[in-house]
Amino acid sequence: MSAAVPGADGLLRCPWGDSADDYRAYHDTEWGRPVHGEDPLFERICLEAFQSGLSWITILRRREGFRAAFAGFRIAEVARFTEADAARLLADPGIIRNRAKIEAAIANARAAEALAGGLDPLVWKFAGDPDRPAPRTLAEVPAVTPESTALAKELKKNGFRFVGPTTAYALMQACGLVNDHLADCHARQAVD
């Protein structure tokens, strides 16, 4: 069932949120809280793409390396990356060295820069229903929703890569477009 579990501090958390110190900090202070702004959303899109097929903790533990390698995820800078930058990134042990994902991050910066109206309004127009019932167990948390499918389609239409419906839903969860903290999780109330 995987309902909320008590941590060593006595607080109930989503089970994954108490499985490691890195997860606990991320769960309690960041995951599910609204993220706005072009560069912060671009960072989350990139990190979710790099996570595809890997454990999220792998990304969390390399996040500072990603930020250093990708110019703080400043869209204007990443959009100007060249083949030489891509080669540099492929040799950087501080990130996930996957050519397709690196090329997608660079292409996504260019796509974000070209968006009429900006990335923030595009992403946030797909926010989920805030009155949706809170999940009681992890089994009640979807991997894909109609909104994430629509967001992925819109991003792809605008030239983004590595943004399928599952990745889009993970982005929505991480950036607070939906609140998938379990009903008994202490962080749920902080996000609502």
Coordinates of N, CA, C and O in Angstrom, one line a residue:
M1 N 0.8 -1.2 0.0 CA 0.0 0.0 0.0 C 0.9 1.3 0.0 O 0.5 2.2 -0.7
S2 N 1.9 1.3 0.8 CA 2.8 2.4 0.9 C 2.1 3.7 1.3 O 2.1 4.7 0.5
A3 N 1.6 3.7 2.5 CA 1.0 4.9 3.1 C 2.1 5.8 3.7 O 3.3 5.3 3.7
A4 N 1.8 6.9 4.2 CA 2.8 7.8 4.8 C 3.5 7.0 6.0 O 2.8 6.3 6.7
V5 N 4.8 7.3 6.1 CA 5.5 6.6 7.2 C 6.1 7.6 8.1 O 6.5 8.7 7.7
P6 N 6.3 7.2 9.4 CA 6.9 8.2 10.4 C 8.4 8.1 10.2 O 9.0 7.1 10.1
G7 N 9.0 9.3 10.2 CA 10.4 9.4 10.2 C 11.0 9.4 11.6 O 10.3 9.4 12.6
A8 N 12.3 9.4 11.7 CA 13.0 9.4 13.0 C 12.6 10.7 13.8 O 12.6 10.6 15.0
D9 N 12.2 11.7 13.1 CA 11.7 12.9 13.8 C 10.2 12.9 14.2 O 9.7 13.8 14.7
G10 N 9.6 11.7 13.9 CA 8.2 11.6 14.2 C 7.2 12.1 13.2 O 6.0 11.9 13.3
L11 N 7.7 12.8 12.2 CA 6.8 13.4 11.1 C 6.5 12.3 10.1 O 7.3 11.5 9.7
L12 N 5.2 12.3 9.7 CA 4.7 11.4 8.7 C 5.2 12.0 7.3 O 5.0 13.2 7.0
R13 N 5.7 11.1 6.4 CA 6.1 11.5 5.1 C 5.7 10.5 4.1 O 5.5 9.3 4.4
C14 N 5.7 10.9 2.8 CA 5.6 10.0 1.7 C 6.7 9.0 1.9 O 7.8 9.4 2.2
P15 N 6.5 7.7 1.7 CA 7.6 6.7 1.9 C 8.9 7.0 1.3 O 10.0 6.9 1.9
W16 N 8.9 7.5 0.1 CA 10.2 7.8 -0.6 C 10.9 9.0 0.1 O 12.1 9.1 0.0
G17 N 10.1 9.9 0.7 CA 10.7 11.1 1.3 C 11.4 10.8 2.6 O 12.0 11.8 3.1
D18 N 11.5 9.6 3.1 CA 12.2 9.3 4.3 C 13.2 8.2 4.1 O 13.8 7.7 5.0
S19 N 13.5 7.9 2.8 CA 14.4 6.8 2.5 C 15.9 7.1 2.5 O 16.7 6.3 2.5
A20 N 16.2 8.4 2.4 CA 17.6 8.9 2.5 C 17.6 10.4 2.9 O 16.6 11.1 2.7
D21 N 18.7 10.8 3.4 CA 18.8 12.2 3.9 C 18.5 13.2 2.7 O 17.8 14.2 2.9
D22 N 19.1 12.9 1.5 CA 18.9 13.7 0.4 C 17.4 13.8 0.0 O 16.9 14.9 -0.3
Y23 N 16.8 12.7 0.0 CA 15.3 12.7 -0.3 C 14.5 13.4 0.8 O 13.6 14.1 0.4
R24 N 14.9 13.2 2.0 CA 14.1 13.9 3.1 C 14.2 15.4 2.9 O 13.2 16.1 3.0
A25 N 15.4 16.0 2.7 CA 15.5 17.4 2.5 C 14.7 17.9 1.3 O 14.0 18.9 1.4
Y26 N 14.8 17.2 0.2 CA 14.1 17.5 -1.0 C 12.6 17.4 -0.8 O 11.9 18.3 -1.2
H27 N 12.1 16.3 -0.2 CA 10.7 16.1 0.0 C 10.1 17.2 0.9 O 9.1 17.8 0.6
D28 N 10.9 17.5 2.0 CA 10.3 18.4 3.0 C 10.4 19.9 2.6 O 9.5 20.7 3.1
T29 N 11.3 20.3 1.7 CA 11.5 21.7 1.5 C 11.2 22.1 0.0 O 11.1 23.3 -0.3
E30 N 11.2 21.2 -0.9 CA 11.1 21.5 -2.3 C 10.0 20.8 -3.1 O 9.3 21.5 -3.8
W31 N 10.0 19.5 -3.1 CA 9.1 18.8 -3.9 C 7.6 19.2 -3.7 O 7.1 19.2 -2.5
G32 N 6.9 19.5 -4.7 CA 5.5 19.9 -4.6 C 5.2 21.3 -4.4 O 4.1 21.8 -4.4
R33 N 6.3 22.1 -4.1 CA 6.1 23.5 -3.9 C 6.1 24.3 -5.2 O 6.9 23.9 -6.1
P34 N 5.3 25.3 -5.4 CA 5.2 26.0 -6.7 C 6.6 26.6 -7.1 O 7.2 27.2 -6.3
V35 N 6.9 26.3 -8.3 CA 8.1 26.8 -8.9 C 7.7 27.7 -10.1 O 6.9 27.2 -11.0
H36 N 8.1 28.9 -10.1 CA 7.9 29.9 -11.2 C 9.2 30.5 -11.7 O 10.2 30.5 -11.0
G37 N 9.1 31.0 -12.9 CA 10.3 31.6 -13.5 C 10.8 30.8 -14.6 O 10.8 29.6 -14.6
E38 N 11.3 31.5 -15.6 CA 11.8 30.8 -16.8 C 13.0 29.9 -16.5 O 12.9 28.7 -16.9
D39 N 14.0 30.4 -15.9 CA 15.2 29.6 -15.7 C 14.9 28.5 -14.6 O 15.3 27.3 -14.9
P40 N 14.2 28.7 -13.5 CA 13.9 27.6 -12.6 C 13.1 26.5 -13.2 O 13.4 25.3 -13.0
L41 N 12.1 26.8 -14.1 CA 11.4 25.8 -14.7 C 12.2 25.1 -15.8 O 12.1 23.8 -15.9
F42 N 13.0 25.8 -16.5 CA 13.9 25.2 -17.4 C 14.9 24.2 -16.7 O 15.1 23.1 -17.2
E43 N 15.4 24.6 -15.6 CA 16.2 23.6 -14.8 C 15.5 22.3 -14.5 O 16.0 21.2 -14.7
R44 N 14.2 22.5 -14.0 CA 13.5 21.3 -13.6 C 13.1 20.4 -14.8 O 13.2 19.2 -14.8
I45 N 12.8 21.0 -16.0 CA 12.6 20.3 -17.2 C 13.9 19.5 -17.6 O 13.8 18.3 -17.9
C46 N 15.0 20.1 -17.5 CA 16.3 19.4 -17.8 C 16.5 18.3 -16.9 O 16.9 17.2 -17.3
L47 N 16.4 18.6 -15.6 CA 16.7 17.5 -14.6 C 15.8 16.3 -14.7 O 16.2 15.2 -14.6
E48 N 14.5 16.6 -15.0 CA 13.5 15.5 -15.1 C 13.9 14.7 -16.4 O 13.8 13.5 -16.4
A49 N 14.4 15.4 -17.4 CA 14.8 14.6 -18.6 C 16.0 13.8 -18.3 O 16.1 12.6 -18.8
F50 N 17.0 14.3 -17.6 CA 18.2 13.6 -17.3 C 17.8 12.4 -16.4 O 18.5 11.4 -16.4
Q51 N 16.8 12.5 -15.5 CA 16.4 11.5 -14.6 C 15.8 10.3 -15.4 O 15.8 9.2 -14.9
S52 N 15.2 10.5 -16.5 CA 14.5 9.5 -17.3 C 15.4 8.2 -17.3 O 16.5 8.2 -17.8
G53 N 14.8 7.1 -16.7 CA 15.5 5.8 -16.7 C 16.4 5.6 -15.5 O 17.1 4.6 -15.4
L54 N 16.5 6.7 -14.7 CA 17.4 6.6 -13.5 C 16.7 6.9 -12.3 O 15.5 7.4 -12.3
S55 N 17.3 6.7 -11.1 CA 16.7 7.1 -9.9 C 16.9 8.6 -9.6 O 17.9 9.2 -10.0
W56 N 15.8 9.2 -9.0 CA 15.9 10.6 -8.8 C 17.1 11.0 -7.9 O 17.7 12.1 -8.0
I57 N 17.4 10.1 -7.0 CA 18.5 10.5 -6.0 C 19.8 10.6 -6.8 O 20.7 11.4 -6.4
T58 N 20.0 9.9 -7.9 CA 21.2 10.1 -8.7 C 21.3 11.5 -9.2 O 22.3 12.1 -9.3
I59 N 20.1 12.1 -9.6 CA 20.1 13.5 -10.1 C 20.3 14.5 -8.9 O 21.1 15.4 -9.0
L60 N 19.6 14.2 -7.8 CA 19.8 15.1 -6.7 C 21.2 15.2 -6.2 O 21.7 16.3 -5.9
R61 N 21.9 14.1 -6.2 CA 23.3 14.1 -5.8 C 24.2 14.8 -6.8 O 25.4 15.1 -6.4
R62 N 23.8 15.0 -8.0 CA 24.6 15.6 -9.0 C 24.1 17.0 -9.4 O 24.6 17.6 -10.3
R63 N 23.1 17.5 -8.7 CA 22.4 18.7 -9.0 C 23.4 19.9 -9.1 O 23.3 20.7 -10.1
E64 N 24.3 20.0 -8.2 CA 25.2 21.1 -8.2 C 26.2 21.0 -9.4 O 26.6 22.0 -10.0
G65 N 26.5 19.8 -9.7 CA 27.4 19.5 -10.9 C 26.6 19.9 -12.2 O 27.2 20.5 -13.1
F66 N 25.3 19.6 -12.3 CA 24.5 20.0 -13.4 C 24.5 21.5 -13.5 O 24.6 22.1 -14.6
R67 N 24.2 22.2 -12.4 CA 24.1 23.6 -12.4 C 25.4 24.3 -12.9 O 25.4 25.2 -13.7
A68 N 26.6 23.7 -12.4 CA 27.9 24.3 -12.9 C 28.1 24.0 -14.4 O 28.5 24.9 -15.1
A69 N 27.7 22.8 -14.8 CA 28.0 22.4 -16.2 C 27.0 23.2 -17.2 O 27.4 23.5 -18.3
F70 N 25.8 23.5 -16.7 CA 24.8 24.1 -17.6 C 24.6 25.6 -17.2 O 23.5 26.1 -17.3
A71 N 25.6 26.3 -16.8 CA 25.6 27.7 -16.6 C 24.4 28.1 -15.7 O 23.7 29.1 -16.0
G72 N 24.2 27.4 -14.6 CA 23.1 27.7 -13.7 C 21.7 27.6 -14.3 O 20.7 28.1 -13.8
F73 N 21.7 26.9 -15.5 CA 20.4 26.7 -16.2 C 19.8 28.0 -16.7 O 18.6 28.1 -16.8
R74 N 20.7 28.9 -16.9 CA 20.2 30.2 -17.5 C 20.0 29.9 -19.0 O 20.9 29.6 -19.8
I75 N 18.7 30.1 -19.4 CA 18.3 29.7 -20.7 C 19.1 30.5 -21.8 O 19.6 29.8 -22.7
A76 N 19.3 31.7 -21.6 CA 20.1 32.5 -22.6 C 21.5 32.0 -22.8 O 22.0 32.0 -24.0
E77 N 22.1 31.5 -21.8 CA 23.5 31.0 -21.9 C 23.5 29.6 -22.5 O 24.3 29.3 -23.4
V78 N 22.6 28.7 -22.0 CA 22.5 27.3 -22.6 C 22.1 27.3 -24.0 O 22.7 26.5 -24.8
A79 N 21.3 28.2 -24.4 CA 20.9 28.3 -25.8 C 22.0 28.6 -26.8 O 22.0 28.3 -27.9
R80 N 23.1 29.2 -26.2 CA 24.3 29.6 -27.0 C 25.3 28.5 -27.0 O 26.4 28.6 -27.6
F81 N 25.1 27.4 -26.3 CA 26.1 26.3 -26.3 C 26.4 25.8 -27.7 O 25.4 25.7 -28.5
T82 N 27.6 25.4 -27.9 CA 28.1 24.9 -29.2 C 28.4 23.5 -29.1 O 28.2 22.8 -28.1
E83 N 28.9 22.9 -30.2 CA 29.3 21.5 -30.3 C 30.5 21.3 -29.3 O 30.6 20.3 -28.7
A84 N 31.3 22.3 -29.1 CA 32.4 22.3 -28.2 C 31.9 22.1 -26.7 O 32.4 21.4 -25.9
D85 N 30.8 22.9 -26.4 CA 30.2 22.7 -25.1 C 29.6 21.4 -24.9 O 29.7 20.8 -23.8
A86 N 28.9 20.8 -26.0 CA 28.4 19.5 -25.9 C 29.5 18.5 -25.6 O 29.3 17.6 -24.8
A87 N 30.6 18.6 -26.3 CA 31.8 17.7 -26.0 C 32.3 17.9 -24.6 O 32.6 16.9 -23.9
R88 N 32.3 19.1 -24.1 CA 32.8 19.3 -22.7 C 31.8 18.6 -21.8 O 32.2 18.0 -20.8
L89 N 30.5 18.7 -22.0 CA 29.5 18.1 -21.1 C 29.6 16.6 -21.2 O 29.5 15.9 -20.1
L90 N 29.9 16.0 -22.3 CA 30.1 14.6 -22.4 C 31.2 14.1 -21.6 O 31.3 12.9 -21.3
A91 N 32.2 14.9 -21.3 CA 33.4 14.5 -20.5 C 33.3 14.9 -19.1 O 34.2 14.7 -18.3
D92 N 32.2 15.5 -18.7 CA 32.0 16.1 -17.3 C 31.5 15.0 -16.4 O 30.3 14.6 -16.5
P93 N 32.3 14.5 -15.4 CA 31.9 13.4 -14.5 C 30.8 13.9 -13.5 O 30.3 13.1 -12.8
G94 N 30.6 15.2 -13.4 CA 29.7 15.8 -12.4 C 28.2 15.7 -12.9 O 27.3 16.1 -12.1
I95 N 28.0 15.2 -14.1 CA 26.6 15.1 -14.6 C 26.4 13.7 -15.2 O 27.3 12.9 -15.2
I96 N 25.2 13.5 -15.7 CA 24.9 12.2 -16.4 C 25.4 12.5 -17.9 O 24.9 13.4 -18.5
R97 N 26.3 11.7 -18.3 CA 26.9 11.9 -19.7 C 26.2 11.1 -20.7 O 26.7 10.1 -21.2
N98 N 25.0 11.6 -21.1 CA 24.2 11.0 -22.1 C 24.0 12.0 -23.3 O 23.5 13.0 -23.1
R99 N 24.6 11.6 -24.4 CA 24.6 12.6 -25.6 C 23.2 13.1 -25.9 O 22.9 14.2 -26.1
A100 N 22.2 12.1 -26.0 CA 20.8 12.6 -26.4 C 20.2 13.5 -25.4 O 19.6 14.5 -25.7
K101 N 20.5 13.3 -24.1 CA 19.9 14.1 -23.0 C 20.7 15.5 -23.0 O 20.0 16.5 -22.8
I102 N 21.9 15.5 -23.2 CA 22.7 16.8 -23.3 C 22.2 17.6 -24.5 O 22.0 18.8 -24.4
E103 N 22.1 16.9 -25.6 CA 21.6 17.7 -26.8 C 20.2 18.2 -26.6 O 19.8 19.3 -27.1
A104 N 19.4 17.4 -25.9 CA 18.0 17.8 -25.6 C 18.0 19.0 -24.7 O 17.2 20.0 -25.0
A105 N 18.9 19.1 -23.7 CA 18.9 20.3 -22.8 C 19.3 21.5 -23.6 O 18.7 22.6 -23.4
I106 N 20.2 21.4 -24.5 CA 20.6 22.6 -25.3 C 19.5 23.0 -26.3 O 19.1 24.1 -26.4
A107 N 18.9 22.0 -26.9 CA 17.7 22.3 -27.8 C 16.6 22.8 -27.0 O 15.9 23.7 -27.5
N108 N 16.3 22.4 -25.8 CA 15.2 22.9 -25.0 C 15.5 24.3 -24.6 O 14.5 25.1 -24.4
A109 N 16.7 24.7 -24.4 CA 17.0 26.1 -24.0 C 16.6 27.0 -25.2 O 16.0 28.0 -25.1
R110 N 17.0 26.5 -26.4 CA 16.7 27.3 -27.6 C 15.1 27.3 -27.8 O 14.6 28.4 -28.2
A111 N 14.5 26.2 -27.5 CA 13.0 26.2 -27.7 C 12.4 27.1 -26.6 O 11.4 27.9 -26.9
A112 N 12.9 27.1 -25.4 CA 12.4 28.0 -24.4 C 12.6 29.5 -24.7 O 11.7 30.3 -24.5
E113 N 13.7 29.8 -25.3 CA 14.0 31.1 -25.7 C 13.1 31.6 -26.8 O 12.7 32.8 -26.8
A114 N 12.7 30.7 -27.6 CA 11.8 31.1 -28.8 C 10.3 31.2 -28.4 O 9.6 31.6 -29.2
L115 N 10.0 30.7 -27.2 CA 8.6 30.7 -26.9 C 8.0 32.1 -26.8 O 8.5 33.0 -26.1
A116 N 6.9 32.3 -27.5 CA 6.1 33.6 -27.4 C 5.3 33.5 -26.1 O 4.6 32.5 -25.9
G117 N 5.6 34.4 -25.2 CA 4.8 34.4 -23.9 C 5.6 33.7 -22.8 O 5.2 33.9 -21.6
G118 N 6.6 32.9 -23.1 CA 7.4 32.4 -22.0 C 7.0 31.0 -21.6 O 5.9 30.5 -21.8
L119 N 8.0 30.4 -20.9 CA 7.9 29.0 -20.4 C 6.9 28.9 -19.2 O 6.1 28.0 -19.1
D120 N 7.0 29.9 -18.3 CA 6.2 29.8 -17.1 C 4.7 29.7 -17.4 O 4.0 28.8 -16.9
P121 N 4.2 30.7 -18.2 CA 2.7 30.6 -18.5 C 2.4 29.3 -19.3 O 1.3 28.7 -19.1
L122 N 3.3 28.8 -20.1 CA 3.0 27.6 -20.9 C 2.8 26.4 -19.9 O 1.9 25.7 -20.0
V123 N 3.8 26.3 -19.0 CA 3.7 25.1 -18.1 C 2.6 25.3 -17.1 O 1.8 24.3 -17.0
W124 N 2.4 26.4 -16.5 CA 1.4 26.6 -15.5 C -0.1 26.5 -16.0 O -1.0 26.3 -15.2
K125 N -0.3 26.7 -17.3 CA -1.7 26.5 -17.8 C -2.2 25.1 -17.7 O -3.4 24.8 -17.8
F126 N -1.3 24.2 -17.4 CA -1.6 22.7 -17.3 C -1.7 22.3 -15.8 O -1.8 21.1 -15.5
A127 N -1.7 23.2 -14.9 CA -1.8 22.9 -13.5 C -3.1 22.0 -13.2 O -4.1 22.2 -13.8
G128 N -2.9 21.0 -12.3 CA -4.0 20.1 -12.0 C -5.1 20.8 -11.1 O -4.9 21.9 -10.6
D129 N -6.1 20.1 -10.9 CA -7.3 20.6 -10.1 C -6.8 20.6 -8.7 O -6.5 19.6 -8.1
P130 N -6.8 21.8 -8.0 CA -6.4 21.9 -6.6 C -7.3 21.2 -5.7 O -6.9 20.9 -4.5
D131 N -8.5 20.9 -6.1 CA -9.5 20.2 -5.2 C -9.5 18.7 -5.4 O -10.4 18.0 -4.9
R132 N -8.6 18.2 -6.2 CA -8.5 16.7 -6.4 C -8.2 16.1 -5.0 O -7.4 16.6 -4.3
P133 N -8.9 15.0 -4.7 CA -8.7 14.3 -3.5 C -7.2 13.9 -3.3 O -6.5 13.5 -4.2
A134 N -6.7 14.0 -2.1 CA -5.4 13.7 -1.7 C -5.2 12.2 -1.8 O -6.0 11.4 -1.3
P135 N -4.1 11.7 -2.4 CA -3.8 10.3 -2.4 C -3.5 9.8 -1.0 O -2.8 10.5 -0.2
R136 N -4.0 8.6 -0.7 CA -3.7 8.1 0.7 C -2.5 7.1 0.6 O -1.8 6.9 1.6
T137 N -2.3 6.5 -0.5 CA -1.1 5.6 -0.7 C -0.4 5.9 -2.0 O -1.0 6.6 -2.9
L138 N 0.8 5.4 -2.2 CA 1.5 5.6 -3.5 C 0.8 5.0 -4.6 O 0.9 5.5 -5.8
A139 N 0.0 3.9 -4.4 CA -0.7 3.3 -5.4 C -1.8 4.2 -6.1 O -2.2 4.0 -7.2
E140 N -2.2 5.2 -5.3 CA -3.2 6.2 -5.8 C -2.6 7.4 -6.6 O -3.3 8.2 -7.1
V141 N -1.3 7.4 -6.7 CA -0.6 8.5 -7.4 C -0.3 8.0 -8.8 O 0.3 7.0 -9.1
P142 N -0.9 8.8 -9.8 CA -0.7 8.4 -11.2 C 0.7 8.6 -11.7 O 1.4 9.5 -11.1
A143 N 1.0 8.0 -12.8 CA 2.3 8.3 -13.5 C 2.1 9.2 -14.6 O 3.0 9.9 -15.0
V144 N 0.9 9.3 -15.1 CA 0.5 10.1 -16.3 C -0.9 10.6 -16.0 O -1.8 9.8 -15.5
T145 N -1.2 11.8 -16.5 CA -2.6 12.3 -16.4 C -2.9 13.0 -17.7 O -2.0 13.2 -18.5
P146 N -4.2 13.3 -18.0 CA -4.5 14.0 -19.2 C -3.8 15.3 -19.3 O -3.3 15.7 -20.4
E147 N -3.6 16.0 -18.1 CA -2.9 17.3 -18.1 C -1.4 17.1 -18.5 O -0.8 17.9 -19.2
S148 N -0.8 16.0 -18.0 CA 0.6 15.8 -18.3 C 0.8 15.4 -19.8 O 1.8 15.8 -20.4
T149 N -0.2 14.7 -20.3 CA -0.1 14.3 -21.7 C -0.3 15.6 -22.6 O 0.5 15.8 -23.5
A150 N -1.1 16.5 -22.2 CA -1.3 17.7 -22.9 C -0.1 18.6 -22.8 O 0.3 19.3 -23.8
L151 N 0.5 18.7 -21.6 CA 1.7 19.5 -21.4 C 2.8 19.0 -22.3 O 3.5 19.7 -22.9
A152 N 3.0 17.6 -22.3 CA 4.1 17.0 -23.1 C 3.8 17.4 -24.6 O 4.8 17.7 -25.3
K153 N 2.6 17.3 -25.0 CA 2.3 17.5 -26.4 C 2.6 19.0 -26.7 O 3.2 19.3 -27.8
E154 N 2.2 19.9 -25.8 CA 2.5 21.3 -26.1 C 4.0 21.6 -26.1 O 4.5 22.4 -26.9
L155 N 4.7 21.1 -25.2 CA 6.2 21.3 -25.2 C 6.8 20.7 -26.4 O 7.6 21.4 -27.1
K156 N 6.4 19.5 -26.8 CA 7.0 18.9 -28.1 C 6.6 19.8 -29.3 O 7.4 20.0 -30.2
K157 N 5.4 20.3 -29.3 CA 5.0 21.1 -30.4 C 5.9 22.4 -30.5 O 6.1 22.9 -31.6
N158 N 6.4 22.8 -29.4 CA 7.3 24.0 -29.4 C 8.7 23.6 -29.4 O 9.6 24.5 -29.1
G159 N 9.1 22.4 -29.8 CA 10.4 22.0 -30.0 C 11.2 21.4 -28.9 O 12.4 21.1 -29.0
F160 N 10.5 21.1 -27.8 CA 11.2 20.5 -26.6 C 11.4 19.0 -26.9 O 10.5 18.4 -27.6
R161 N 12.4 18.4 -26.3 CA 12.7 17.0 -26.4 C 12.8 16.4 -25.0 O 13.0 17.1 -24.0
F162 N 12.6 15.1 -24.9 CA 12.7 14.3 -23.7 C 11.6 14.8 -22.7 O 11.9 15.0 -21.5
V163 N 10.4 15.1 -23.2 CA 9.3 15.6 -22.4 C 8.0 14.8 -22.6 O 7.0 15.4 -22.9
G164 N 8.1 13.5 -22.5 CA 6.9 12.7 -22.6 C 6.0 12.9 -21.5 O 6.3 13.6 -20.5
P165 N 4.8 12.2 -21.5 CA 3.8 12.4 -20.5 C 4.2 12.1 -19.1 O 3.8 12.7 -18.1
T166 N 5.0 11.0 -18.9 CA 5.5 10.6 -17.6 C 6.5 11.6 -17.1 O 6.4 12.0 -15.9
T167 N 7.4 12.1 -17.9 CA 8.4 13.1 -17.5 C 7.6 14.4 -17.2 O 7.9 15.1 -16.2
A168 N 6.6 14.7 -18.0 CA 5.8 15.9 -17.7 C 5.1 15.9 -16.4 O 5.0 16.8 -15.7
Y169 N 4.6 14.7 -16.1 CA 3.9 14.5 -14.8 C 4.9 14.7 -13.6 O 4.6 15.3 -12.6
A170 N 6.1 14.1 -13.8 CA 7.1 14.2 -12.7 C 7.4 15.7 -12.5 O 7.6 16.2 -11.4
L171 N 7.5 16.4 -13.6 CA 7.7 17.9 -13.6 C 6.6 18.6 -12.8 O 6.8 19.4 -12.0
M172 N 5.4 18.2 -13.1 CA 4.2 18.8 -12.5 C 4.2 18.5 -11.0 O 3.9 19.4 -10.2
Q173 N 4.6 17.3 -10.6 CA 4.7 17.0 -9.2 C 5.8 17.8 -8.5 O 5.5 18.4 -7.4
A174 N 6.9 17.8 -9.1 CA 8.1 18.5 -8.5 C 7.9 20.0 -8.4 O 8.3 20.6 -7.4
C175 N 7.2 20.6 -9.3 CA 7.0 22.1 -9.4 C 5.7 22.6 -8.8 O 5.4 23.7 -9.0
G176 N 4.9 21.7 -8.2 CA 3.7 22.1 -7.5 C 2.5 22.4 -8.4 O 1.6 22.9 -7.9
L177 N 2.5 21.9 -9.6 CA 1.3 22.0 -10.4 C 0.3 21.0 -9.9 O -0.9 21.2 -10.2
V178 N 0.7 20.0 -9.3 CA -0.2 19.1 -8.6 C 0.4 18.8 -7.2 O 1.6 19.0 -7.0
N179 N -0.4 18.4 -6.2 CA 0.1 18.1 -4.9 C -0.1 16.6 -4.7 O -1.2 16.2 -4.4
D180 N 0.9 15.9 -4.9 CA 0.8 14.4 -4.7 C 1.5 14.0 -3.4 O 1.8 12.8 -3.2
H181 N 1.7 14.9 -2.5 CA 2.1 14.4 -1.1 C 0.9 13.6 -0.6 O -0.3 14.0 -0.8
L182 N 1.1 12.5 0.1 CA 0.0 11.7 0.6 C -0.8 12.5 1.6 O -0.3 13.4 2.3
A183 N -2.0 12.1 1.8 CA -3.0 12.8 2.7 C -2.4 13.0 4.1 O -2.6 14.0 4.7
D184 N -1.7 12.0 4.6 CA -1.2 12.1 6.0 C 0.2 12.7 6.1 O 0.8 12.8 7.2
C185 N 0.8 13.0 4.9 CA 2.2 13.5 4.9 C 2.2 15.0 5.5 O 1.4 15.8 5.1
H186 N 3.2 15.2 6.3 CA 3.2 16.6 7.0 C 3.5 17.7 5.9 O 3.0 18.8 6.1
A187 N 4.1 17.3 4.8 CA 4.5 18.4 3.8 C 3.2 18.8 3.0 O 3.2 19.8 2.4
R188 N 2.2 17.9 3.0 CA 1.0 18.2 2.2 C 0.4 19.6 2.6 O 0.1 20.4 1.8
Q189 N 0.3 19.8 3.9 CA -0.3 21.0 4.4 C 0.5 22.2 4.1 O 0.0 23.3 3.8
A190 N 1.9 22.0 4.1 CA 2.8 23.2 3.7 C 2.6 23.6 2.3 O 2.8 24.7 1.9
V191 N 2.2 22.6 1.4 CA 2.1 22.9 0.0 C 0.7 23.5 -0.3 O 0.6 24.3 -1.2
D192 N -0.3 23.0 0.4 CA -1.7 23.4 0.1 C -1.9 24.9 0.3 O -1.3 25.6 1.1

